[in-house]
Tab-separated table of C-alpha atoms in Angstrom:
chain	number	residue	atom	x	y	z
X	134	VAL	CA	109.583	96.036	130.174
X	135	THR	CA	106.402	94.003	129.717
X	136	GLU	CA	103.345	95.120	127.835
X	137	ALA	CA	99.733	93.992	127.980
X	138	THR	CA	97.757	94.150	124.757
X	139	ILE	CA	94.189	94.193	123.563
X	140	GLY	CA	93.519	93.591	119.881
X	141	LEU	CA	90.600	93.947	117.487
X	142	LEU	CA	90.612	92.453	113.994
X	143	LEU	CA	88.142	92.843	111.158
X	144	ASP	CA	89.203	90.859	108.104
X	145	ALA	CA	87.333	90.228	104.866
X	146	ASN	CA	89.494	87.314	103.736
X	147	SER	CA	91.914	84.704	105.034
X	148	GLU	CA	95.563	84.126	104.180
X	149	ALA	CA	97.608	80.970	103.621
X	150	LEU	CA	99.864	79.732	106.406
X	151	ALA	CA	103.540	78.958	105.879
X	152	GLN	CA	106.560	78.025	107.923
X	153	SER	CA	110.310	78.302	108.366
X	154	SER	CA	112.898	75.992	106.854
X	155	SER	CA	115.021	76.246	109.989
X	156	GLY	CA	112.557	74.154	111.969
X	157	ASP	CA	111.570	76.804	114.531
X	158	THR	CA	109.196	75.088	116.971
X	159	ARG	CA	107.602	78.184	118.537
X	160	VAL	CA	105.528	79.080	115.508
X	161	LYS	CA	102.550	77.505	113.796
X	162	LYS	CA	103.520	75.453	110.741
X	163	GLU	CA	102.230	73.767	107.623
X	164	ARG	CA	103.566	71.375	104.981
X	165	MET	CA	107.083	72.242	103.852
X	166	ASP	CA	106.441	71.153	100.259
X	167	GLU	CA	103.917	73.990	99.871
X	168	ILE	CA	106.327	76.827	100.729
X	169	VAL	CA	107.599	78.871	97.772
X	170	VAL	CA	110.410	81.415	98.234
X	171	THR	CA	112.328	83.764	95.942
X	172	ALA	CA	115.606	83.848	97.868
X	173	ARG	CA	117.592	83.084	94.681
X	174	LYS	CA	115.674	85.580	92.508
X	175	ARG	CA	113.266	82.942	91.232
X	176	GLU	CA	110.355	80.976	92.637
X	177	GLU	CA	111.461	77.727	94.261
X	178	ASN	CA	110.169	75.270	96.800
X	179	ILE	CA	111.898	76.040	100.084
X	180	GLN	CA	113.067	72.411	100.380
X	181	ASP	CA	114.935	72.696	97.067
X	182	VAL	CA	116.956	75.786	98.014
X	183	PRO	CA	120.501	74.972	99.263
X	184	LEU	CA	120.433	77.835	101.766
X	185	ALA	CA	119.522	78.238	105.421
X	186	ILE	CA	116.259	80.197	105.227
X	187	SER	CA	113.593	81.130	107.733
X	188	ALA	CA	110.419	82.106	105.880
X	189	PHE	CA	107.313	83.827	107.225
X	190	THR	CA	104.224	84.252	105.058
X	191	SER	CA	101.285	86.582	105.655
X	192	GLY	CA	99.247	83.728	107.085
X	193	MET	CA	101.984	82.770	109.495
X	194	ILE	CA	102.385	86.399	110.540
X	195	GLU	CA	98.648	86.648	111.196
X	196	ASP	CA	98.258	83.375	113.055
X	197	ASN	CA	101.233	83.955	115.323
X	198	GLY	CA	100.389	87.563	116.193
X	199	ILE	CA	103.623	88.954	114.728
X	200	ARG	CA	103.474	92.743	114.997
X	201	ASP	CA	106.855	93.909	113.700
X	202	MET	CA	110.341	92.850	112.666
X	203	VAL	CA	111.356	92.493	116.319
X	204	ASP	CA	108.843	89.656	116.647
X	205	VAL	CA	110.232	88.089	113.462
X	206	ALA	CA	113.712	88.117	115.002
X	207	LYS	CA	112.432	86.521	118.215
X	208	LEU	CA	111.081	83.595	116.183
X	209	THR	CA	114.160	83.178	113.981
X	210	ALA	CA	117.176	81.268	115.268
X	211	GLY	CA	120.425	83.132	114.645
X	212	PHE	CA	118.732	86.453	113.802
X	213	SER	CA	118.914	89.444	116.169
X	214	LEU	CA	117.047	92.741	115.865
X	215	ASP	CA	115.592	94.833	118.698
X	216	ASP	CA	114.551	98.373	119.631
X	217	GLU	CA	116.042	98.566	123.128
X	218	PHE	CA	117.776	101.855	122.322
X	219	GLY	CA	115.215	103.270	119.922
X	220	ARG	CA	113.934	102.183	116.555
X	221	VAL	CA	116.324	104.446	114.651
X	222	ASN	CA	119.609	103.816	116.460
X	223	SER	CA	119.021	100.103	117.109
X	224	ASP	CA	118.319	99.170	113.509
X	225	ARG	CA	121.272	96.808	113.160
X	226	PRO	CA	120.107	93.360	112.044
X	227	VAL	CA	122.652	90.698	112.985
X	228	ILE	CA	122.742	87.137	111.643
X	229	ARG	CA	124.737	84.378	113.331
X	230	GLY	CA	126.514	86.915	115.544
X	231	GLN	CA	128.589	88.336	112.696
X	232	SER	CA	128.681	92.104	113.056
X	233	THR	CA	130.934	95.093	113.538
X	234	ILE	CA	130.878	97.676	116.313
X	235	LEU	CA	130.648	100.597	113.879
X	236	GLY	CA	129.219	100.857	110.391
X	237	SER	CA	127.000	98.332	108.668
X	238	SER	CA	126.241	95.045	110.396
X	239	GLY	CA	126.782	92.824	107.377
X	240	VAL	CA	123.073	92.319	106.723
X	241	SER	CA	121.176	94.203	104.013
X	242	THR	CA	117.424	94.408	103.532
X	243	PHE	CA	115.607	94.158	100.215
X	244	VAL	CA	111.959	94.960	99.520
X	245	ASP	CA	110.708	93.378	96.290
X	246	GLY	CA	114.319	92.973	95.215
X	247	ILE	CA	115.304	96.607	95.849
X	248	LEU	CA	117.924	97.508	98.463
X	249	ILE	CA	116.520	99.834	101.122
X	250	SER	CA	118.117	101.855	103.888
X	251	GLY	CA	116.659	103.175	107.104
X	252	SER	CA	114.887	101.514	109.978
X	253	LEU	CA	113.052	98.201	109.616
X	254	LEU	CA	111.531	98.441	113.061
X	255	ASP	CA	108.527	100.515	111.964
X	256	TYR	CA	107.802	98.512	108.800
X	257	ASP	CA	104.110	97.787	108.232
X	258	ILE	CA	103.795	93.999	108.537
X	259	ASN	CA	100.214	94.245	107.249
X	260	ASP	CA	101.644	94.983	103.791
X	261	VAL	CA	103.906	91.907	103.712
X	262	GLU	CA	103.264	88.737	101.741
X	263	ARG	CA	106.451	86.987	102.830
X	264	ILE	CA	109.636	87.618	104.825
X	265	GLU	CA	112.726	85.536	104.075
X	266	VAL	CA	115.745	85.633	106.397
X	267	LEU	CA	118.750	84.251	104.497
X	268	LYS	CA	121.577	83.097	106.750
X	269	GLY	CA	125.171	83.010	105.604
X	270	PRO	CA	127.065	84.943	102.884
X	271	GLN	CA	124.798	86.220	100.092
X	272	SER	CA	127.178	88.516	98.185
X	273	ALA	CA	126.922	86.565	94.923
X	274	LEU	CA	123.205	87.328	94.581
X	275	TYR	CA	122.686	90.439	96.719
X	276	GLY	CA	125.962	92.355	96.505
X	277	ARG	CA	127.904	94.202	99.181
X	278	ASN	CA	127.119	94.187	102.905
X	279	THR	CA	125.527	90.757	102.855
X	280	TYR	CA	128.506	88.741	104.089
X	281	SER	CA	126.501	87.447	107.071
X	282	GLY	CA	123.071	87.306	105.422
X	283	ALA	CA	120.146	89.204	103.952
X	284	VAL	CA	116.503	89.955	104.700
X	285	ASN	CA	114.193	89.662	101.691
X	286	ILE	CA	110.721	91.211	102.089
X	287	VAL	CA	108.057	90.518	99.483
X	288	THR	CA	105.049	92.811	99.617
X	289	LYS	CA	101.467	91.888	98.807
X	290	SER	CA	100.221	92.292	95.266
X	291	PRO	CA	96.697	93.503	94.478
X	292	ALA	CA	94.167	90.674	94.577
X	293	GLY	CA	91.715	89.696	91.899
X	294	ASP	CA	88.864	89.829	94.403
X	295	ALA	CA	88.036	92.811	96.563
X	296	SER	CA	89.070	92.438	100.211
X	297	GLY	CA	90.092	94.529	103.167
X	298	ASN	CA	90.957	94.483	106.839
X	299	ILE	CA	91.424	96.798	109.778
X	300	LYS	CA	93.287	96.035	112.987
X	301	VAL	CA	93.301	98.006	116.223
X	302	ASP	CA	95.730	97.178	119.016
X	303	ALA	CA	96.105	98.900	122.392
X	304	GLY	CA	98.168	98.267	125.504
X	305	ASN	CA	99.849	99.783	128.514
X	306	PHE	CA	102.371	102.612	128.351
X	307	GLY	CA	99.866	104.414	126.132
X	308	ARG	CA	100.497	102.103	123.209
X	309	PHE	CA	98.019	102.354	120.343
X	310	GLU	CA	98.192	100.978	116.824
X	311	VAL	CA	95.775	100.982	113.916
X	312	ARG	CA	96.450	99.246	110.602
X	313	GLY	CA	94.303	98.733	107.569
X	314	ALA	CA	94.375	97.659	103.953
X	315	VAL	CA	92.058	97.569	100.944
X	316	ARG	CA	92.808	95.673	97.742
X	317	GLY	CA	90.941	94.574	94.649
X	318	PRO	CA	90.284	95.154	90.937
X	319	ILE	CA	89.952	98.645	89.456
X	320	THR	CA	89.309	97.656	85.838
X	321	ASP	CA	89.469	94.368	83.939
X	322	ASN	CA	93.255	94.592	83.590
X	323	LEU	CA	94.159	96.869	86.502
X	324	SER	CA	94.066	96.184	90.224
X	325	GLY	CA	95.436	97.984	93.235
X	326	ASN	CA	95.853	98.052	96.977
X	327	ILE	CA	96.517	100.601	99.676
X	328	SER	CA	97.805	99.908	103.168
X	329	GLY	CA	98.418	102.204	106.131
X	330	ARG	CA	99.628	102.080	109.734
X	331	HIS	CA	99.781	104.528	112.631
X	332	TYR	CA	101.569	103.624	115.868
X	333	THR	CA	102.210	105.509	119.114
X	334	ARG	CA	103.637	104.503	122.478
X	335	GLY	CA	104.408	106.542	125.579
X	336	GLY	CA	107.703	106.477	127.435
X	337	THR	CA	108.503	103.175	129.139
X	338	PHE	CA	111.395	104.547	131.199
X	339	THR	CA	111.733	107.398	133.697
X	340	ASN	CA	114.557	109.922	133.632
X	341	ALA	CA	116.005	109.845	137.165
X	342	TYR	CA	117.097	113.486	136.820
X	343	ASP	CA	113.742	115.223	136.283
X	344	GLY	CA	111.185	112.409	136.394
X	345	SER	CA	110.208	112.789	132.737
X	346	LYS	CA	109.301	109.808	130.591
X	347	VAL	CA	111.812	108.520	128.070
X	348	GLY	CA	111.330	106.254	125.084
X	349	GLN	CA	108.217	107.633	123.358
X	350	GLN	CA	107.604	106.216	119.887
X	351	LYS	CA	105.491	107.512	117.027
X	352	SER	CA	105.377	106.426	113.401
X	353	SER	CA	103.079	106.470	110.397
X	354	SER	CA	103.310	104.789	107.011
X	355	LEU	CA	101.271	104.517	103.838
X	356	SER	CA	101.863	102.351	100.774
X	357	GLY	CA	100.051	101.740	97.523
X	358	THR	CA	100.459	99.292	94.652
X	359	LEU	CA	99.103	99.146	91.106
X	360	PHE	CA	99.213	95.942	89.070
X	361	TYR	CA	98.526	96.056	85.324
X	362	GLU	CA	98.218	92.814	83.333
X	363	PRO	CA	96.987	93.401	79.773
X	364	GLN	CA	97.812	89.807	78.763
X	365	ASP	CA	99.014	86.606	80.376
X	366	ASP	CA	102.688	87.036	79.465
X	367	LEU	CA	102.930	90.766	80.245
X	368	SER	CA	102.428	92.542	83.551
X	369	VAL	CA	103.577	95.774	85.174
X	370	ARG	CA	103.709	96.403	88.931
X	371	ALA	CA	104.335	99.790	90.546
X	372	ARG	CA	104.595	100.459	94.289
X	373	LEU	CA	105.040	103.609	96.374
X	374	ARG	CA	105.680	103.788	100.128
X	375	TRP	CA	105.848	106.761	102.506
X	376	SER	CA	106.837	106.542	106.159
X	377	ASN	CA	107.571	108.928	109.005
X	378	LEU	CA	109.413	107.839	112.148
X	379	ASN	CA	109.486	110.278	115.079
X	380	ASP	CA	110.839	108.590	118.202
X	381	ASP	CA	112.189	110.055	121.421
X	382	GLN	CA	115.911	109.993	122.114
X	383	PRO	CA	117.273	106.635	123.288
X	384	ARG	CA	117.471	106.178	127.044
X	385	LEU	CA	121.191	105.417	126.653
X	386	PHE	CA	121.874	109.171	126.483
X	387	VAL	CA	119.679	110.210	129.421
X	388	THR	CA	121.896	110.000	132.511
X	389	ASP	CA	122.393	111.799	135.802
X	390	PRO	CA	124.479	114.992	135.578
């Protein structure tokens, strides 16, 4: 299924561009010695980390038109993730082909260092500062179910200067998406941001039995962050995210009687 898209972007600031350590040639790049990752639970230059990592920063996501985690997988060698059978039932990230037929796939996802469950396919990319795909066993640092790799998502922190953006995207099959974010200082020591996304898409397949459309997608999400820094060596960060995923049944289960 192919989709045509029309996009509108209003942005009050620009983001830095980064690149992947795996040498992917289909994405825009910048100097490797300027990329900082936290794959080993601390800030390090990506060239100094003895791991196979593909890193995407907010600037790279913006410049390459990455809309969701499916696009991230398409640009990452050895990483598979798609929504062919629905965003709920297809949420099985696979790294280097290591997976099982049933149960977990051997890849876990962490957001700001916290293990999360549920679908990644509706995650709001507008709220992401960096995505790190770690290839190979990561059990020593990330625990169980990371024997083939891990996905580390780092969300954006509130900025010192006020900024905001809104993005509207539309395409065929009734696809419509609107995303927006506002961030900036609240007081001298407190700053915050809020980000939201609403996405809908009509059915891309036709049920041969009754002619009805199959594959409708609908999701909404909202996240907010507060950052409190009373002094240089003390800071507190709190984040809350709500999401609702309401997709049609996968086309796999719609067959002729």
